[in-house]
GROMACS .gro file of N, CA and C in nm:
model
  399
    1MET      N    1   5.245  -0.005   4.333
    1MET     CA    2   5.217   0.122   4.267
    1MET      C    3   5.230   0.240   4.344
    2GLN      N    4   5.321   0.335   4.312
    2GLN     CA    5   5.327   0.449   4.399
    2GLN      C    6   5.225   0.552   4.374
    3ASN      N    7   5.220   0.652   4.459
    3ASN     CA    8   5.135   0.758   4.441
    3ASN      C    9   5.123   0.819   4.312
    4ILE      N   10   5.012   0.833   4.244
    4ILE     CA   11   5.007   0.874   4.102
    4ILE      C   12   5.056   1.021   4.090
    5ASP      N   13   5.036   1.105   4.190
    5ASP     CA   14   5.091   1.256   4.188
    5ASP      C   15   5.238   1.252   4.190
    6LYS      N   16   5.304   1.162   4.265
    6LYS     CA   17   5.455   1.146   4.262
    6LYS      C   18   5.499   1.088   4.125
    7THR      N   19   5.424   0.998   4.059
    7THR     CA   20   5.458   0.940   3.941
    7THR      C   21   5.469   1.043   3.840
    8ILE      N   22   5.348   1.124   3.838
    8ILE     CA   23   5.341   1.229   3.740
    8ILE      C   24   5.442   1.341   3.752
    9GLY      N   25   5.468   1.368   3.879
    9GLY     CA   26   5.568   1.469   3.910
    9GLY      C   27   5.703   1.429   3.868
   10GLN      N   28   5.754   1.310   3.896
   10GLN     CA   29   5.874   1.248   3.855
   10GLN      C   30   5.896   1.266   3.708
   11ASN      N   31   5.789   1.215   3.637
   11ASN     CA   32   5.784   1.218   3.483
   11ASN      C   33   5.788   1.369   3.429
   12ILE      N   34   5.722   1.462   3.495
   12ILE     CA   35   5.745   1.602   3.444
   12ILE      C   36   5.882   1.638   3.461
   13ARG      N   37   5.942   1.605   3.571
   13ARG     CA   38   6.093   1.635   3.595
   13ARG      C   39   6.183   1.575   3.492
   14ILE      N   40   6.170   1.443   3.475
   14ILE     CA   41   6.236   1.373   3.375
   14ILE      C   42   6.209   1.434   3.221
   15LEU      N   43   6.091   1.459   3.187
   15LEU     CA   44   6.068   1.509   3.058
   15LEU      C   45   6.109   1.652   3.038
   16ARG      N   46   6.110   1.728   3.151
   16ARG     CA   47   6.158   1.869   3.141
   16ARG      C   48   6.299   1.863   3.123
   17ASN      N   49   6.383   1.791   3.198
   17ASN     CA   50   6.520   1.776   3.184
   17ASN      C   51   6.564   1.732   3.048
   18LYS      N   52   6.490   1.627   3.003
   18LYS     CA   53   6.521   1.582   2.865
   18LYS      C   54   6.499   1.686   2.760
   19SER      N   55   6.413   1.775   2.779
   19SER     CA   56   6.381   1.880   2.683
   19SER      C   57   6.468   1.998   2.713
   20GLY      N   58   6.547   1.992   2.815
   20GLY     CA   59   6.652   2.113   2.839
   20GLY      C   60   6.589   2.242   2.908
   21PHE      N   61   6.467   2.230   2.956
   21PHE     CA   62   6.400   2.341   3.032
   21PHE      C   63   6.444   2.340   3.173
   22SER      N   64   6.457   2.468   3.215
   22SER     CA   65   6.465   2.482   3.372
   22SER      C   66   6.313   2.497   3.411
   23GLN      N   67   6.308   2.486   3.544
   23GLN     CA   68   6.170   2.491   3.613
   23GLN      C   69   6.110   2.628   3.580
   24GLU      N   70   6.193   2.744   3.578
   24GLU     CA   71   6.138   2.874   3.554
   24GLU      C   72   6.099   2.875   3.417
   25GLU      N   73   6.166   2.828   3.313
   25GLU     CA   74   6.134   2.832   3.178
   25GLU      C   75   6.003   2.763   3.152
   26LEU      N   76   5.993   2.635   3.207
   26LEU     CA   77   5.868   2.574   3.191
   26LEU      C   78   5.750   2.635   3.238
   27GLY      N   79   5.776   2.689   3.369
   27GLY     CA   80   5.664   2.762   3.424
   27GLY      C   81   5.613   2.885   3.348
   28LYS      N   82   5.706   2.954   3.294
   28LYS     CA   83   5.673   3.075   3.194
   28LYS      C   84   5.590   3.016   3.089
   29ARG      N   85   5.628   2.917   3.027
   29ARG     CA   86   5.563   2.860   2.903
   29ARG      C   87   5.410   2.815   2.939
   30CYS      N   88   5.392   2.763   3.058
   30CYS     CA   89   5.258   2.712   3.079
   30CYS      C   90   5.189   2.793   3.189
   31GLY      N   91   5.242   2.922   3.213
   31GLY     CA   92   5.170   3.021   3.288
   31GLY      C   93   5.157   2.996   3.441
   32VAL      N   94   5.260   2.932   3.494
   32VAL     CA   95   5.272   2.915   3.641
   32VAL      C   96   5.412   2.949   3.691
   33THR      N   97   5.428   2.973   3.821
   33THR     CA   98   5.559   2.997   3.874
   33THR      C   99   5.647   2.880   3.883
   34PHE      N  100   5.777   2.900   3.888
   34PHE     CA  101   5.878   2.783   3.899
   34PHE      C  102   5.844   2.722   4.033
   35GLN      N  103   5.796   2.779   4.128
   35GLN     CA  104   5.758   2.707   4.261
   35GLN      C  105   5.651   2.616   4.231
   36GLN      N  106   5.553   2.645   4.143
   36GLN     CA  107   5.445   2.562   4.120
   36GLN      C  108   5.506   2.438   4.044
   37ILE      N  109   5.596   2.455   3.960
   37ILE     CA  110   5.673   2.340   3.883
   37ILE      C  111   5.731   2.255   3.979
   38GLN      N  112   5.797   2.313   4.081
   38GLN     CA  113   5.856   2.231   4.187
   38GLN      C  114   5.761   2.141   4.256
   39LYS      N  115   5.646   2.207   4.301
   39LYS     CA  116   5.541   2.130   4.365
   39LYS      C  117   5.490   2.012   4.289
   40TYR      N  118   5.466   2.042   4.159
   40TYR     CA  119   5.419   1.948   4.065
   40TYR      C  120   5.523   1.828   4.061
   41GLU      N  121   5.660   1.861   4.044
   41GLU     CA  122   5.754   1.762   4.041
   41GLU      C  123   5.771   1.678   4.171
   42LYS      N  124   5.746   1.731   4.277
   42LYS     CA  125   5.753   1.662   4.409
   42LYS      C  126   5.624   1.587   4.436
   43GLY      N  127   5.537   1.606   4.366
   43GLY     CA  128   5.399   1.528   4.388
   43GLY      C  129   5.317   1.603   4.499
   44LEU      N  130   5.355   1.730   4.527
   44LEU     CA  131   5.284   1.793   4.641
   44LEU      C  132   5.155   1.853   4.595
   45ASN      N  133   5.146   1.897   4.462
   45ASN     CA  134   5.027   1.952   4.415
   45ASN      C  135   4.978   1.868   4.300
   46LYS      N  136   4.841   1.856   4.279
   46LYS     CA  137   4.800   1.775   4.167
   46LYS      C  138   4.790   1.863   4.049
   47VAL      N  139   4.816   1.787   3.925
   47VAL     CA  140   4.821   1.862   3.802
   47VAL      C  141   4.683   1.833   3.730
   48SER      N  142   4.619   1.930   3.688
   48SER     CA  143   4.504   1.914   3.618
   48SER      C  144   4.523   1.848   3.479
   49ALA      N  145   4.420   1.788   3.423
   49ALA     CA  146   4.429   1.732   3.287
   49ALA      C  147   4.459   1.838   3.192
   50SER      N  148   4.404   1.939   3.187
   50SER     CA  149   4.427   2.058   3.089
   50SER      C  150   4.577   2.100   3.105
   51ARG      N  151   4.627   2.101   3.232
   51ARG     CA  152   4.771   2.152   3.244
   51ARG      C  153   4.863   2.036   3.198
   52LEU      N  154   4.825   1.905   3.221
   52LEU     CA  155   4.905   1.801   3.165
   52LEU      C  156   4.909   1.795   3.010
   53LEU      N  157   4.798   1.832   2.949
   53LEU     CA  158   4.792   1.846   2.804
   53LEU      C  159   4.888   1.952   2.754
   54MET      N  160   4.890   2.062   2.820
   54MET     CA  161   4.968   2.183   2.789
   54MET      C  162   5.115   2.134   2.806
   55LEU      N  163   5.134   2.071   2.915
   55LEU     CA  164   5.291   2.028   2.943
   55LEU      C  165   5.326   1.931   2.836
   56ALA      N  166   5.243   1.841   2.788
   56ALA     CA  167   5.278   1.734   2.702
   56ALA      C  168   5.312   1.816   2.574
   57GLU      N  169   5.223   1.911   2.528
   57GLU     CA  170   5.274   1.992   2.412
   57GLU      C  171   5.399   2.067   2.419
   58ILE      N  172   5.420   2.127   2.534
   58ILE     CA  173   5.545   2.210   2.546
   58ILE      C  174   5.672   2.115   2.556
   59LEU      N  175   5.654   1.999   2.626
   59LEU     CA  176   5.764   1.898   2.630
   59LEU      C  177   5.779   1.808   2.515
   60ASN      N  178   5.679   1.825   2.412
   60ASN     CA  179   5.692   1.738   2.301
   60ASN      C  180   5.685   1.585   2.332
   61CYS      N  181   5.588   1.551   2.414
   61CYS     CA  182   5.571   1.421   2.455
   61CYS      C  183   5.434   1.375   2.446
   62LYS      N  184   5.389   1.247   2.475
   62LYS     CA  185   5.251   1.202   2.476
   62LYS      C  186   5.199   1.226   2.620
   63PHE      N  187   5.055   1.247   2.624
   63PHE     CA  188   5.000   1.255   2.749
   63PHE      C  189   5.016   1.134   2.842
   64GLU      N  190   5.025   1.022   2.785
   64GLU     CA  191   5.045   0.898   2.869
   64GLU      C  192   5.187   0.896   2.920
   65ASP      N  193   5.282   0.972   2.868
   65ASP     CA  194   5.425   0.954   2.921
   65ASP      C  195   5.436   1.008   3.064
   66PHE      N  196   5.325   1.081   3.110
   66PHE     CA  197   5.328   1.134   3.251
   66PHE      C  198   5.291   1.024   3.347
   67PHE      N  199   5.248   0.913   3.295
   67PHE     CA  200   5.193   0.800   3.390
   67PHE      C  201   5.278   0.676   3.392
   68ILE      N  202   5.399   0.694   3.331
   68ILE     CA  203   5.490   0.568   3.324
   68ILE      C  204   5.554   0.556   3.460
   69GLU      N  205   5.539   0.438   3.511
   69GLU     CA  206   5.595   0.397   3.635
   69GLU      C  207   5.747   0.400   3.627
   70GLU      N  208   5.816   0.421   3.750
   70GLU     CA  209   5.963   0.435   3.757
   70GLU      C  210   6.032   0.303   3.688
   71GLU      N  211   5.995   0.186   3.720
   71GLU     CA  212   6.057   0.066   3.664
   71GLU      C  213   6.041   0.055   3.508
   72ASP      N  214   5.920   0.098   3.459
   72ASP     CA  215   5.896   0.100   3.320
   72ASP      C  216   5.984   0.207   3.251
   73ARG      N  217   6.003   0.317   3.313
   73ARG     CA  218   6.096   0.430   3.255
   73ARG      C  219   6.228   0.383   3.246
   74LEU      N  220   6.285   0.303   3.336
   74LEU     CA  221   6.426   0.246   3.326
   74LEU      C  222   6.424   0.169   3.204
   75ILE      N  223   6.335   0.077   3.185
   75ILE     CA  224   6.339  -0.017   3.072
   75ILE      C  225   6.329   0.057   2.950
   76GLU      N  226   6.246   0.151   2.940
   76GLU     CA  227   6.229   0.246   2.817
   76GLU      C  228   6.354   0.324   2.791
   77ILE      N  229   6.416   0.362   2.887
   77ILE     CA  230   6.542   0.449   2.870
   77ILE      C  231   6.653   0.359   2.807
   78SER      N  232   6.668   0.237   2.876
   78SER     CA  233   6.770   0.146   2.824
   78SER      C  234   6.750   0.099   2.690
   79SER      N  235   6.616   0.085   2.649
   79SER     CA  236   6.599   0.037   2.509
   79SER      C  237   6.619   0.148   2.412
   80LEU      N  238   6.585   0.269   2.461
   80LEU     CA  239   6.615   0.393   2.364
   80LEU      C  240   6.757   0.403   2.321
   81TYR      N  241   6.842   0.375   2.417
   81TYR     CA  242   6.982   0.418   2.381
   81TYR      C  243   7.075   0.295   2.359
   82ALA      N  244   7.016   0.169   2.377
   82ALA     CA  245   7.107   0.050   2.349
   82ALA      C  246   7.097   0.020   2.206
   83SER      N  247   7.211  -0.024   2.158
   83SER     CA  248   7.210  -0.071   2.013
   83SER      C  249   7.178  -0.215   2.008
   84GLU      N  250   7.147  -0.259   1.883
   84GLU     CA  251   7.101  -0.410   1.871
   84GLU      C  252   7.185  -0.512   1.941
   85ASP      N  253   7.326  -0.485   1.928
   85ASP     CA  254   7.418  -0.599   1.981
   85ASP      C  255   7.430  -0.566   2.135
   86GLN      N  256   7.355  -0.473   2.196
   86GLN     CA  257   7.365  -0.448   2.337
   86GLN      C  258   7.231  -0.472   2.396
   87ALA      N  259   7.143  -0.534   2.325
   87ALA     CA  260   7.005  -0.565   2.381
   87ALA      C  261   7.001  -0.642   2.503
   88LYS      N  262   7.109  -0.715   2.533
   88LYS     CA  263   7.119  -0.787   2.650
   88LYS      C  264   7.112  -0.708   2.782
   89PHE      N  265   7.161  -0.580   2.763
   89PHE     CA  266   7.153  -0.472   2.863
   89PHE      C  267   7.018  -0.471   2.938
   90ASN      N  268   6.914  -0.459   2.861
   90ASN     CA  269   6.780  -0.455   2.899
   90ASN      C  270   6.743  -0.561   3.006
   91THR      N  271   6.784  -0.687   2.975
   91THR     CA  272   6.743  -0.793   3.068
   91THR      C  273   6.820  -0.778   3.203
   92ASN      N  274   6.942  -0.728   3.186
   92ASN     CA  275   7.021  -0.697   3.309
   92ASN      C  276   6.957  -0.599   3.416
   93ILE      N  277   6.882  -0.507   3.346
   93ILE     CA  278   6.824  -0.413   3.446
   93ILE      C  279   6.714  -0.465   3.529
   94ILE      N  280   6.639  -0.572   3.453
   94ILE     CA  281   6.523  -0.621   3.526
   94ILE      C  282   6.546  -0.702   3.644
   95ASP      N  283   6.655  -0.786   3.645
   95ASP     CA  284   6.680  -0.865   3.771
   95ASP      C  285   6.791  -0.815   3.860
   96PRO      N  286   6.780  -0.710   3.941
   96PRO     CA  287   6.888  -0.657   4.027
   96PRO      C  288   6.945  -0.757   4.131
   97LEU      N  289   6.881  -0.882   4.149
   97LEU     CA  290   6.940  -0.962   4.249
   97LEU      C  291   7.062  -1.040   4.191
   98ASP      N  292   7.076  -1.036   4.058
   98ASP     CA  293   7.182  -1.122   4.017
   98ASP      C  294   7.312  -1.041   3.988
   99THR      N  295   7.305  -0.903   4.017
   99THR     CA  296   7.423  -0.821   3.977
   99THR      C  297   7.439  -0.729   4.080
  100SER      N  298   7.569  -0.702   4.122
  100SER     CA  299   7.608  -0.603   4.228
  100SER      C  300   7.599  -0.461   4.173
  101LYS      N  301   7.604  -0.363   4.261
  101LYS     CA  302   7.602  -0.236   4.220
  101LYS      C  303   7.730  -0.192   4.152
  102GLU      N  304   7.834  -0.245   4.179
  102GLU     CA  305   7.957  -0.208   4.095
  102GLU      C  306   7.950  -0.281   3.952
  103GLU      N  307   7.889  -0.391   3.946
  103GLU     CA  308   7.876  -0.448   3.806
  103GLU      C  309   7.780  -0.362   3.729
  104TYR      N  310   7.675  -0.324   3.790
  104TYR     CA  311   7.574  -0.225   3.709
  104TYR      C  312   7.659  -0.100   3.669
  105ILE      N  313   7.737  -0.042   3.761
  105ILE     CA  314   7.813   0.085   3.723
  105ILE      C  315   7.905   0.051   3.599
  106GLU      N  316   7.978  -0.059   3.615
  106GLU     CA  317   8.061  -0.099   3.500
  106GLU      C  318   7.980  -0.112   3.374
  107LYS      N  319   7.865  -0.186   3.373
  107LYS     CA  320   7.784  -0.194   3.252
  107LYS      C  321   7.731  -0.074   3.204
  108ILE      N  322   7.694   0.019   3.285
  108ILE     CA  323   7.631   0.150   3.247
  108ILE      C  324   7.752   0.228   3.184
  109ILE      N  325   7.881   0.221   3.240
  109ILE     CA  326   7.987   0.303   3.179
  109ILE      C  327   8.032   0.239   3.046
  110LYS      N  328   8.029   0.107   3.024
  110LYS     CA  329   8.057   0.043   2.907
  110LYS      C  330   7.953   0.076   2.799
  111LEU      N  331   7.830   0.080   2.831
  111LEU     CA  332   7.715   0.122   2.735
  111LEU      C  333   7.735   0.263   2.704
  112LEU      N  334   7.760   0.348   2.787
  112LEU     CA  335   7.770   0.487   2.762
  112LEU      C  336   7.897   0.522   2.663
  113ARG      N  337   8.006   0.447   2.693
  113ARG     CA  338   8.124   0.460   2.600
  113ARG      C  339   8.091   0.422   2.458
  114SER      N  340   7.991   0.338   2.450
  114SER     CA  341   7.966   0.297   2.304
  114SER      C  342   7.876   0.389   2.232
  115VAL      N  343   7.817   0.500   2.300
  115VAL     CA  344   7.734   0.588   2.226
  115VAL      C  345   7.830   0.696   2.178
  116ASN      N  346   7.812   0.723   2.050
  116ASN     CA  347   7.904   0.820   1.973
  116ASN      C  348   7.839   0.960   1.967
  117ASP      N  349   7.710   0.958   1.988
  117ASP     CA  350   7.627   1.084   1.954
  117ASP      C  351   7.635   1.165   2.087
  118HIS      N  352   7.705   1.293   2.085
  118HIS     CA  353   7.725   1.383   2.207
  118HIS      C  354   7.571   1.420   2.253
  119LYS      N  355   7.474   1.444   2.171
  119LYS     CA  356   7.353   1.483   2.209
  119LYS      C  357   7.287   1.375   2.288
  120LYS      N  358   7.297   1.248   2.239
  120LYS     CA  359   7.244   1.135   2.318
  120LYS      C  360   7.306   1.120   2.448
  121ILE      N  361   7.428   1.141   2.470
  121ILE     CA  362   7.508   1.139   2.585
  121ILE      C  363   7.447   1.242   2.695
  122LYS      N  364   7.431   1.362   2.640
  122LYS     CA  365   7.373   1.465   2.726
  122LYS      C  366   7.238   1.430   2.764
  123LYS      N  367   7.147   1.384   2.681
  123LYS     CA  368   7.003   1.341   2.713
  123LYS      C  369   7.009   1.231   2.821
  124ILE      N  370   7.108   1.133   2.804
  124ILE     CA  371   7.110   1.026   2.903
  124ILE      C  372   7.150   1.082   3.034
  125TYR      N  373   7.246   1.173   3.023
  125TYR     CA  374   7.296   1.238   3.162
  125TYR      C  375   7.171   1.310   3.230
  126ASN      N  376   7.105   1.392   3.156
  126ASN     CA  377   6.991   1.471   3.200
  126ASN      C  378   6.890   1.371   3.250
  127ILE      N  379   6.860   1.259   3.198
  127ILE     CA  380   6.748   1.155   3.241
  127ILE      C  381   6.802   1.108   3.375
  128ILE      N  382   6.938   1.055   3.380
  128ILE     CA  383   6.978   1.000   3.502
  128ILE      C  384   6.987   1.096   3.616
  129HIS      N  385   7.027   1.219   3.584
  129HIS     CA  386   7.044   1.331   3.680
  129HIS      C  387   6.892   1.358   3.738
  130ALA      N  388   6.792   1.361   3.650
  130ALA     CA  389   6.656   1.385   3.689
  130ALA      C  390   6.601   1.276   3.771
  131PHE      N  391   6.633   1.155   3.734
  131PHE     CA  392   6.607   1.032   3.809
  131PHE      C  393   6.641   1.027   3.936
  132ILE      N  394   6.769   1.061   3.961
  132ILE     CA  395   6.836   1.048   4.095
  132ILE      C  396   6.795   1.168   4.187
  133ASN      N  397   6.776   1.281   4.130
  133ASN     CA  398   6.737   1.399   4.216
  133ASN      C  399   6.591   1.400   4.225
   0.00000   0.00000   0.00000
């Protein structure tokens, strides 16, 4: 289990990007500077419970979404966007020892090509971008 402040921060970043907010926009909505949002996202500053409740309302998510561990987030993302006939994709994410990096990239590209909704593609991109950065 990683540091809880880092977990919360990573989830704030993921949920902020998913909602389409910049750090500055989110900061204005919850009454803090964008620098404070940066510190939250990096896990440098602790986020109070009342601030988390405010963020949950602004980001249209559940309070507990801020506590999802990295591995659980990957499984959640894959199940959100995979169609029924692509359910096998979820099990491939769980066991990285059986698959090379290139095979994962090919599977991800194949899965993304099967998504017809432009908004879903944008959300997936934002989530992946937030996860990597």
